[in-house]
């Protein structure tokens, strides 16, 4: 397996049987990976799905930190730690979650999470699925996933999160909030606002990450990560229950 100019070749660029594999990046929120609710069985089913889909594409899974990273960050903050050190705690947890997913995936994935995009690209030569956590303090794993998708010239980025799409208002607060089936990149940017404030109602995707994929013209598919039928459809780029964001 080799990689050249953003394309991944199953048998090297000179092979006669060259079929460039598509690349799909998935931002797997910690909130759906390890919420403390049947996580083991869910990870088993998720791994089976990713394994099934990895025969026709390269899958890059970027894992979030969820409640466990929040616990460490809040506890560290109560001890007076600076933001950078708190972010470092968060990054460690995202990498721990990547390791957990790698355990569920067995031989299909790299056991040691990629720390850079170059490393992720290199690992894709040997593994059908590449797992990765956070990279730099001050970032989110959505932003890492968006930047990785840009570097790889990925066909699509899937945001597997704890809501089933992008809503006009917080659906947890207003059960009648409208879910968007389709949005343009600009509409997503306008909805997500400027900052990364968790208090904002409709933030399901990091606003900086939204700008990265808008610039790179990469479609974003927002899906509930625990709905594996929807996740399958989104990874395949087929019809799915969620929100599609395109240029
Ligand atoms: P997440 O990306 O998981 O943040 O990173 P999140 O917003 O809590 O997302 P969910 O809930 O998993 O969907 C957890 C924390 O780790 C640090 C940040 O402090 C972030 O809040 N982090 C993560 C970084 O500093 N850099 C990274 O590249 C990734």
Tab-separated table of N, CA and C in Angstrom, residues 6-139:
chain	number	residue	atom	x	y	z
A	6	UNK	N	-2.080	12.527	-2.001
A	6	UNK	CA	-3.371	12.449	-1.333
A	6	UNK	C	-4.159	11.203	-1.686
A	7	UNK	N	-3.720	10.424	-2.699
A	7	UNK	CA	-4.442	9.212	-3.083
A	7	UNK	C	-3.779	8.005	-2.428
A	8	UNK	N	-4.592	7.044	-2.042
A	8	UNK	CA	-4.044	5.842	-1.443
A	8	UNK	C	-4.244	4.698	-2.428
A	9	UNK	N	-3.157	4.018	-2.766
A	9	UNK	CA	-3.219	2.945	-3.743
A	9	UNK	C	-3.083	1.603	-3.045
A	10	UNK	N	-3.960	0.631	-3.366
A	10	UNK	CA	-3.866	-0.653	-2.687
A	10	UNK	C	-2.571	-1.391	-2.993
A	11	UNK	N	-2.031	-1.253	-4.189
A	11	UNK	CA	-0.854	-2.047	-4.530
A	11	UNK	C	0.279	-1.195	-5.087
A	12	UNK	N	0.270	0.073	-4.822
A	12	UNK	CA	1.324	0.939	-5.323
A	12	UNK	C	0.876	1.626	-6.598
A	13	UNK	N	1.377	2.852	-6.863
A	13	UNK	CA	0.904	3.645	-7.992
A	13	UNK	C	1.214	3.033	-9.352
A	14	UNK	N	2.180	2.117	-9.409
A	14	UNK	CA	2.540	1.548	-10.709
A	14	UNK	C	1.757	0.287	-11.040
A	15	UNK	N	1.014	-0.196	-10.085
A	15	UNK	CA	0.281	-1.438	-10.293
A	15	UNK	C	-0.790	-1.260	-11.369
A	16	UNK	N	-1.070	-2.356	-12.107
A	16	UNK	CA	-2.117	-2.302	-13.130
A	16	UNK	C	-3.497	-2.291	-12.491
A	17	UNK	N	-3.544	-2.865	-11.264
A	17	UNK	CA	-4.842	-2.966	-10.588
A	17	UNK	C	-5.083	-1.765	-9.679
A	18	UNK	N	-4.608	-0.581	-10.144
A	18	UNK	CA	-4.688	0.570	-9.252
A	18	UNK	C	-6.116	1.090	-9.158
A	19	UNK	N	-6.667	0.977	-7.998
A	19	UNK	CA	-7.962	1.590	-7.740
A	19	UNK	C	-7.766	2.467	-6.509
A	20	UNK	N	-7.684	3.778	-6.700
A	20	UNK	CA	-7.464	4.633	-5.527
A	20	UNK	C	-8.622	4.448	-4.539
A	21	UNK	N	-8.280	4.145	-3.302
A	21	UNK	CA	-9.319	3.986	-2.281
A	21	UNK	C	-9.764	5.359	-1.807
A	22	UNK	N	-11.068	5.480	-1.552
A	22	UNK	CA	-11.504	6.756	-0.994
A	22	UNK	C	-11.110	6.838	0.475
A	23	UNK	N	-11.048	8.069	0.976
A	23	UNK	CA	-10.639	8.291	2.356
A	23	UNK	C	-11.778	8.957	3.113
A	24	UNK	N	-12.149	8.344	4.213
A	24	UNK	CA	-13.215	8.911	5.038
A	24	UNK	C	-12.673	9.137	6.448
A	25	UNK	N	-12.821	10.355	6.935
A	25	UNK	CA	-12.403	10.676	8.310
A	25	UNK	C	-13.662	10.729	9.174
A	26	UNK	N	-13.582	10.126	10.358
A	26	UNK	CA	-14.719	10.160	11.285
A	26	UNK	C	-14.267	10.818	12.588
A	27	UNK	N	-14.995	11.849	13.006
A	27	UNK	CA	-14.760	12.455	14.316
A	27	UNK	C	-15.733	11.773	15.277
A	28	UNK	N	-15.188	10.903	16.127
A	28	UNK	CA	-16.038	10.126	17.043
A	28	UNK	C	-16.042	10.815	18.404
A	29	UNK	N	-17.138	11.458	18.736
A	29	UNK	CA	-17.212	12.195	20.003
A	29	UNK	C	-17.060	11.260	21.194
A	30	UNK	N	-16.357	11.756	22.210
A	30	UNK	CA	-16.224	10.977	23.440
A	30	UNK	C	-17.591	10.702	24.053
A	31	UNK	N	-18.532	11.611	23.782
A	31	UNK	CA	-19.879	11.489	24.343
A	31	UNK	C	-20.639	10.277	23.805
A	32	UNK	N	-20.222	9.752	22.660
A	32	UNK	CA	-20.895	8.539	22.155
A	32	UNK	C	-19.988	7.301	22.294
A	33	UNK	N	-18.688	7.525	22.444
A	33	UNK	CA	-17.769	6.385	22.592
A	33	UNK	C	-17.829	5.805	23.996
A	34	UNK	N	-17.693	6.699	24.989
A	34	UNK	CA	-17.599	6.230	26.379
A	34	UNK	C	-18.489	7.038	27.336
A	35	UNK	N	-19.813	7.070	27.068
A	35	UNK	CA	-20.670	7.822	27.989
A	35	UNK	C	-20.946	7.054	29.276
A	36	UNK	N	-20.471	5.800	29.358
A	36	UNK	CA	-20.737	4.993	30.547
A	36	UNK	C	-22.064	4.272	30.435
A	37	UNK	N	-22.481	3.970	29.206
A	37	UNK	CA	-23.763	3.317	28.971
A	37	UNK	C	-23.577	2.235	27.895
A	38	UNK	N	-23.303	1.035	28.327
A	38	UNK	CA	-23.095	-0.078	27.394
A	38	UNK	C	-21.930	0.165	26.447
A	39	UNK	N	-20.861	0.779	26.946
A	39	UNK	CA	-19.757	1.179	26.061
A	39	UNK	C	-19.059	-0.014	25.393
A	40	UNK	N	-18.824	-1.080	26.172
A	40	UNK	CA	-18.144	-2.261	25.620
A	40	UNK	C	-18.904	-2.863	24.435
A	41	UNK	N	-20.194	-3.210	24.633
A	41	UNK	CA	-20.968	-3.762	23.517
A	41	UNK	C	-21.051	-2.786	22.334
A	42	UNK	N	-21.178	-1.483	22.627
A	42	UNK	CA	-21.240	-0.507	21.527
A	42	UNK	C	-19.927	-0.516	20.741
A	43	UNK	N	-18.803	-0.519	21.452
A	43	UNK	CA	-17.498	-0.506	20.764
A	43	UNK	C	-17.323	-1.764	19.914
A	44	UNK	N	-17.852	-2.880	20.382
A	44	UNK	CA	-17.778	-4.125	19.604
A	44	UNK	C	-18.568	-3.974	18.298
A	45	UNK	N	-19.773	-3.419	18.393
A	45	UNK	CA	-20.615	-3.260	17.191
A	45	UNK	C	-20.026	-2.196	16.264
A	46	UNK	N	-19.478	-1.134	16.842
A	46	UNK	CA	-18.847	-0.081	16.032
A	46	UNK	C	-17.644	-0.660	15.273
A	47	UNK	N	-16.844	-1.449	15.975
A	47	UNK	CA	-15.656	-2.042	15.345
A	47	UNK	C	-16.070	-2.970	14.203
A	48	UNK	N	-17.165	-3.718	14.390
A	48	UNK	CA	-17.639	-4.630	13.333
A	48	UNK	C	-18.064	-3.814	12.107
A	49	UNK	N	-18.725	-2.695	12.345
A	49	UNK	CA	-19.159	-1.844	11.226
A	49	UNK	C	-17.946	-1.271	10.482
A	50	UNK	N	-17.001	-0.710	11.233
A	50	UNK	CA	-15.819	-0.102	10.597
A	50	UNK	C	-15.019	-1.154	9.849
A	51	UNK	N	-14.933	-2.338	10.444
A	51	UNK	CA	-14.213	-3.430	9.798
A	51	UNK	C	-14.874	-3.783	8.465
A	52	UNK	N	-16.197	-3.897	8.476
A	52	UNK	CA	-16.960	-4.220	7.269
A	52	UNK	C	-16.720	-3.167	6.174
A	53	UNK	N	-16.731	-1.892	6.574
A	53	UNK	CA	-16.625	-0.819	5.579
A	53	UNK	C	-15.187	-0.539	5.148
A	54	UNK	N	-14.228	-1.080	5.881
A	54	UNK	CA	-12.832	-0.746	5.576
A	54	UNK	C	-12.298	-1.489	4.357
A	55	UNK	N	-13.068	-2.421	3.819
A	55	UNK	CA	-12.551	-3.134	2.640
A	55	UNK	C	-12.593	-2.246	1.394
A	56	UNK	N	-13.477	-1.246	1.361
A	56	UNK	CA	-13.576	-0.414	0.158
A	56	UNK	C	-13.045	0.994	0.332
A	57	UNK	N	-12.498	1.299	1.505
A	57	UNK	CA	-12.047	2.669	1.762
A	57	UNK	C	-11.071	2.690	2.932
A	58	UNK	N	-10.293	3.749	3.006
A	58	UNK	CA	-9.434	3.959	4.171
A	58	UNK	C	-10.234	4.749	5.195
A	59	UNK	N	-10.274	4.256	6.401
A	59	UNK	CA	-11.024	4.942	7.451
A	59	UNK	C	-10.054	5.503	8.486
A	60	UNK	N	-10.246	6.767	8.819
A	60	UNK	CA	-9.435	7.439	9.837
A	60	UNK	C	-10.377	7.867	10.958
A	61	UNK	N	-10.205	7.270	12.145
A	61	UNK	CA	-11.104	7.558	13.264
A	61	UNK	C	-10.398	8.442	14.288
A	62	UNK	N	-10.932	9.643	14.491
A	62	UNK	CA	-10.367	10.575	15.471
A	62	UNK	C	-11.306	10.578	16.685
A	63	UNK	N	-10.773	10.181	17.838
A	63	UNK	CA	-11.626	9.997	19.009
A	63	UNK	C	-11.571	11.191	19.966
A	64	UNK	N	-12.744	11.549	20.496
A	64	UNK	CA	-12.838	12.647	21.457
A	64	UNK	C	-12.639	12.163	22.885
A	65	UNK	N	-12.696	13.105	23.807
A	65	UNK	CA	-12.408	12.788	25.209
A	65	UNK	C	-13.645	12.567	26.068
A	66	UNK	N	-14.747	13.280	25.737
A	66	UNK	CA	-16.003	13.113	26.467
A	66	UNK	C	-15.912	13.429	27.946
A	67	UNK	N	-16.784	12.746	28.710
A	67	UNK	CA	-16.937	13.094	30.140
A	67	UNK	C	-15.662	12.807	30.931
A	68	UNK	N	-14.871	11.842	30.462
A	68	UNK	CA	-13.664	11.506	31.224
A	68	UNK	C	-12.638	12.633	31.111
A	69	UNK	N	-12.516	13.214	29.902
A	69	UNK	CA	-11.581	14.348	29.761
A	69	UNK	C	-12.107	15.536	30.560
A	70	UNK	N	-13.433	15.722	30.550
A	70	UNK	CA	-13.992	16.854	31.322
A	70	UNK	C	-13.703	16.680	32.814
A	71	UNK	N	-13.809	15.442	33.292
A	71	UNK	CA	-13.540	15.175	34.716
A	71	UNK	C	-12.094	15.553	35.055
A	72	UNK	N	-11.157	15.101	34.226
A	72	UNK	CA	-9.739	15.398	34.489
A	72	UNK	C	-9.475	16.902	34.409
A	73	UNK	N	-10.082	17.541	33.407
A	73	UNK	CA	-9.845	18.976	33.214
A	73	UNK	C	-10.426	19.772	34.390
A	74	UNK	N	-11.643	19.408	34.791
A	74	UNK	CA	-12.265	20.139	35.916
A	74	UNK	C	-11.473	19.929	37.210
A	75	UNK	N	-11.027	18.692	37.432
A	75	UNK	CA	-10.261	18.418	38.649
A	75	UNK	C	-8.918	19.152	38.613
A	76	UNK	N	-8.266	19.132	37.451
A	76	UNK	CA	-6.992	19.841	37.295
A	76	UNK	C	-7.172	21.335	37.499
A	77	UNK	N	-8.312	21.857	36.970
A	77	UNK	CA	-8.576	23.294	37.104
A	77	UNK	C	-8.779	23.651	38.577
A	78	UNK	N	-9.452	22.771	39.318
A	78	UNK	CA	-9.687	23.052	40.748
A	78	UNK	C	-8.362	23.066	41.523
A	79	UNK	N	-7.344	22.446	40.929
A	79	UNK	CA	-6.016	22.440	41.567
A	79	UNK	C	-5.176	23.639	41.131
A	80	UNK	N	-5.760	24.454	40.230
A	80	UNK	CA	-5.080	25.681	39.804
A	80	UNK	C	-4.174	25.515	38.594
A	81	UNK	N	-4.335	24.435	37.829
A	81	UNK	CA	-3.467	24.222	36.660
A	81	UNK	C	-3.763	25.240	35.564
A	82	UNK	N	-2.748	25.530	34.767
A	82	UNK	CA	-2.925	26.434	33.629
A	82	UNK	C	-3.633	25.692	32.506
A	83	UNK	N	-4.269	26.489	31.580
A	83	UNK	CA	-5.071	25.905	30.496
A	83	UNK	C	-4.278	24.912	29.650
A	84	UNK	N	-3.031	25.245	29.392
A	84	UNK	CA	-2.226	24.363	28.532
A	84	UNK	C	-2.090	22.970	29.149
A	85	UNK	N	-1.850	22.950	30.446
A	85	UNK	CA	-1.694	21.645	31.117
A	85	UNK	C	-3.019	20.904	31.163
A	86	UNK	N	-4.111	21.659	31.249
A	86	UNK	CA	-5.436	21.024	31.241
A	86	UNK	C	-5.705	20.408	29.866
A	87	UNK	N	-5.324	21.151	28.825
A	87	UNK	CA	-5.483	20.625	27.463
A	87	UNK	C	-4.665	19.353	27.277
A	88	UNK	N	-3.472	19.342	27.869
A	88	UNK	CA	-2.621	18.147	27.759
A	88	UNK	C	-3.298	16.936	28.414
A	89	UNK	N	-3.991	17.195	29.529
A	89	UNK	CA	-4.765	16.114	30.161
A	89	UNK	C	-5.841	15.616	29.195
A	90	UNK	N	-6.539	16.594	28.584
A	90	UNK	CA	-7.610	16.254	27.635
A	90	UNK	C	-7.077	15.420	26.480
A	91	UNK	N	-5.916	15.813	25.946
A	91	UNK	CA	-5.319	15.095	24.809
A	91	UNK	C	-5.000	13.648	25.208
A	92	UNK	N	-4.465	13.482	26.417
A	92	UNK	CA	-4.152	12.113	26.880
A	92	UNK	C	-5.404	11.246	26.879
A	93	UNK	N	-6.524	11.831	27.328
A	93	UNK	CA	-7.766	11.047	27.385
A	93	UNK	C	-8.255	10.711	25.968
A	94	UNK	N	-8.144	11.662	25.039
A	94	UNK	CA	-8.571	11.356	23.660
A	94	UNK	C	-7.732	10.203	23.101
A	95	UNK	N	-6.469	10.168	23.460
A	95	UNK	CA	-5.584	9.085	22.973
A	95	UNK	C	-5.908	7.765	23.661
A	96	UNK	N	-6.333	7.846	24.922
A	96	UNK	CA	-6.749	6.637	25.630
A	96	UNK	C	-7.981	6.050	24.933
A	97	UNK	N	-8.890	6.922	24.538
A	97	UNK	CA	-10.091	6.448	23.829
A	97	UNK	C	-9.720	5.857	22.468
A	98	UNK	N	-8.709	6.430	21.828
A	98	UNK	CA	-8.243	5.872	20.552
A	98	UNK	C	-7.676	4.465	20.777
A	99	UNK	N	-6.970	4.293	21.872
A	99	UNK	CA	-6.418	2.968	22.206
A	99	UNK	C	-7.538	1.968	22.454
A	100	UNK	N	-8.590	2.435	23.124
A	100	UNK	CA	-9.730	1.556	23.418
A	100	UNK	C	-10.390	1.101	22.112
A	101	UNK	N	-10.577	2.045	21.204
A	101	UNK	CA	-11.169	1.692	19.906
A	101	UNK	C	-10.244	0.740	19.158
A	102	UNK	N	-8.938	0.988	19.246
A	102	UNK	CA	-7.973	0.113	18.564
A	102	UNK	C	-8.046	-1.307	19.118
A	103	UNK	N	-8.280	-1.437	20.416
A	103	UNK	CA	-8.419	-2.777	21.019
A	103	UNK	C	-9.629	-3.473	20.397
A	104	UNK	N	-10.737	-2.734	20.270
A	104	UNK	CA	-11.952	-3.322	19.683
A	104	UNK	C	-11.716	-3.711	18.223
A	105	UNK	N	-10.860	-2.956	17.522
A	105	UNK	CA	-10.618	-3.207	16.093
A	105	UNK	C	-9.575	-4.295	15.848
A	106	UNK	N	-8.825	-4.659	16.881
A	106	UNK	CA	-7.818	-5.714	16.738
A	106	UNK	C	-6.773	-5.373	15.698
A	107	UNK	N	-6.471	-6.336	14.814
A	107	UNK	CA	-5.364	-6.171	13.855
A	107	UNK	C	-5.623	-5.109	12.789
A	108	UNK	N	-6.871	-4.670	12.657
A	108	UNK	CA	-7.198	-3.726	11.585
A	108	UNK	C	-6.624	-2.328	11.812
A	109	UNK	N	-6.345	-2.007	13.075
A	109	UNK	CA	-5.940	-0.619	13.386
A	109	UNK	C	-4.589	-0.564	14.080
A	110	UNK	N	-3.966	0.601	14.019
A	110	UNK	CA	-2.709	0.850	14.729
A	110	UNK	C	-2.983	0.870	16.237
A	111	UNK	N	-2.252	0.101	17.039
A	111	UNK	CA	-2.509	0.102	18.488
A	111	UNK	C	-2.086	1.406	19.169
A	112	UNK	N	-1.061	2.035	18.618
A	112	UNK	CA	-0.508	3.286	19.173
A	112	UNK	C	-1.120	4.445	18.374
A	113	UNK	N	-1.941	5.305	18.986
A	113	UNK	CA	-2.607	6.362	18.213
A	113	UNK	C	-1.634	7.288	17.480
A	114	UNK	N	-1.986	7.656	16.249
A	114	UNK	CA	-1.167	8.605	15.486
A	114	UNK	C	-1.156	9.941	16.220
A	115	UNK	N	0.010	10.603	16.182
A	115	UNK	CA	0.122	11.897	16.874
A	115	UNK	C	0.170	13.066	15.883
A	116	UNK	N	0.444	12.750	14.621
A	116	UNK	CA	0.509	13.794	13.591
A	116	UNK	C	-0.220	13.301	12.334
A	117	UNK	N	-0.493	14.236	11.415
A	117	UNK	CA	-1.169	13.847	10.165
A	117	UNK	C	-0.233	13.013	9.296
A	118	UNK	N	1.047	13.344	9.331
A	118	UNK	CA	2.021	12.581	8.549
A	118	UNK	C	2.042	11.142	9.033
A	119	UNK	N	2.034	10.992	10.355
A	119	UNK	CA	2.056	9.650	10.923
A	119	UNK	C	0.777	8.895	10.547
A	120	UNK	N	-0.363	9.595	10.572
A	120	UNK	CA	-1.639	8.957	10.212
A	120	UNK	C	-1.585	8.485	8.763
A	121	UNK	N	-1.042	9.315	7.878
A	121	UNK	CA	-0.941	8.958	6.451
A	121	UNK	C	-0.033	7.743	6.283
A	122	UNK	N	1.082	7.744	7.034
A	122	UNK	CA	2.026	6.629	6.938
A	122	UNK	C	1.390	5.331	7.458
A	123	UNK	N	0.672	5.448	8.564
A	123	UNK	CA	0.049	4.261	9.156
A	123	UNK	C	-1.019	3.659	8.232
A	124	UNK	N	-1.611	4.512	7.388
A	124	UNK	CA	-2.664	4.036	6.477
A	124	UNK	C	-2.110	3.064	5.437
A	125	UNK	N	-0.794	3.063	5.248
A	125	UNK	CA	-0.191	2.110	4.303
A	125	UNK	C	-0.256	0.692	4.853
A	126	UNK	N	-0.241	0.583	6.191
A	126	UNK	CA	-0.197	-0.744	6.824
A	126	UNK	C	-1.514	-1.163	7.460
A	127	UNK	N	-2.375	-0.185	7.748
A	127	UNK	CA	-3.615	-0.517	8.461
A	127	UNK	C	-4.829	-0.017	7.687
A	128	UNK	N	-5.866	-0.845	7.565
A	128	UNK	CA	-7.088	-0.375	6.894
A	128	UNK	C	-7.770	0.753	7.664
A	129	UNK	N	-7.593	0.741	8.992
A	129	UNK	CA	-8.206	1.781	9.832
A	129	UNK	C	-7.108	2.421	10.682
A	130	UNK	N	-7.091	3.753	10.689
A	130	UNK	CA	-6.101	4.478	11.491
A	130	UNK	C	-6.831	5.200	12.623
A	131	UNK	N	-6.342	5.017	13.849
A	131	UNK	CA	-6.953	5.728	14.978
A	131	UNK	C	-6.015	6.838	15.448
A	132	UNK	N	-6.637	7.901	15.913
A	132	UNK	CA	-5.884	9.088	16.303
A	132	UNK	C	-6.682	9.864	17.346
A	133	UNK	N	-5.998	10.527	18.282
A	133	UNK	CA	-6.680	11.395	19.244
A	133	UNK	C	-6.355	12.847	18.958
A	134	UNK	N	-6.181	13.639	20.007
A	134	UNK	CA	-5.871	15.058	19.835
A	134	UNK	C	-4.419	15.280	19.449
A	135	UNK	N	-4.099	16.532	19.105
A	135	UNK	CA	-2.727	16.841	18.675
A	135	UNK	C	-2.107	17.985	19.482
A	136	UNK	N	-2.739	19.160	19.415
A	136	UNK	CA	-2.121	20.353	20.012
A	136	UNK	C	-3.039	20.991	21.046
A	137	UNK	N	-2.451	21.549	22.132
A	137	UNK	CA	-3.278	22.236	23.127
A	137	UNK	C	-4.113	23.337	22.481
A	138	UNK	N	-5.319	23.504	22.978
A	138	UNK	CA	-6.188	24.556	22.456
A	138	UNK	C	-7.070	24.105	21.306
A	139	UNK	N	-6.858	22.874	20.842
A	139	UNK	CA	-7.667	22.356	19.744
A	139	UNK	C	-8.780	21.470	20.291
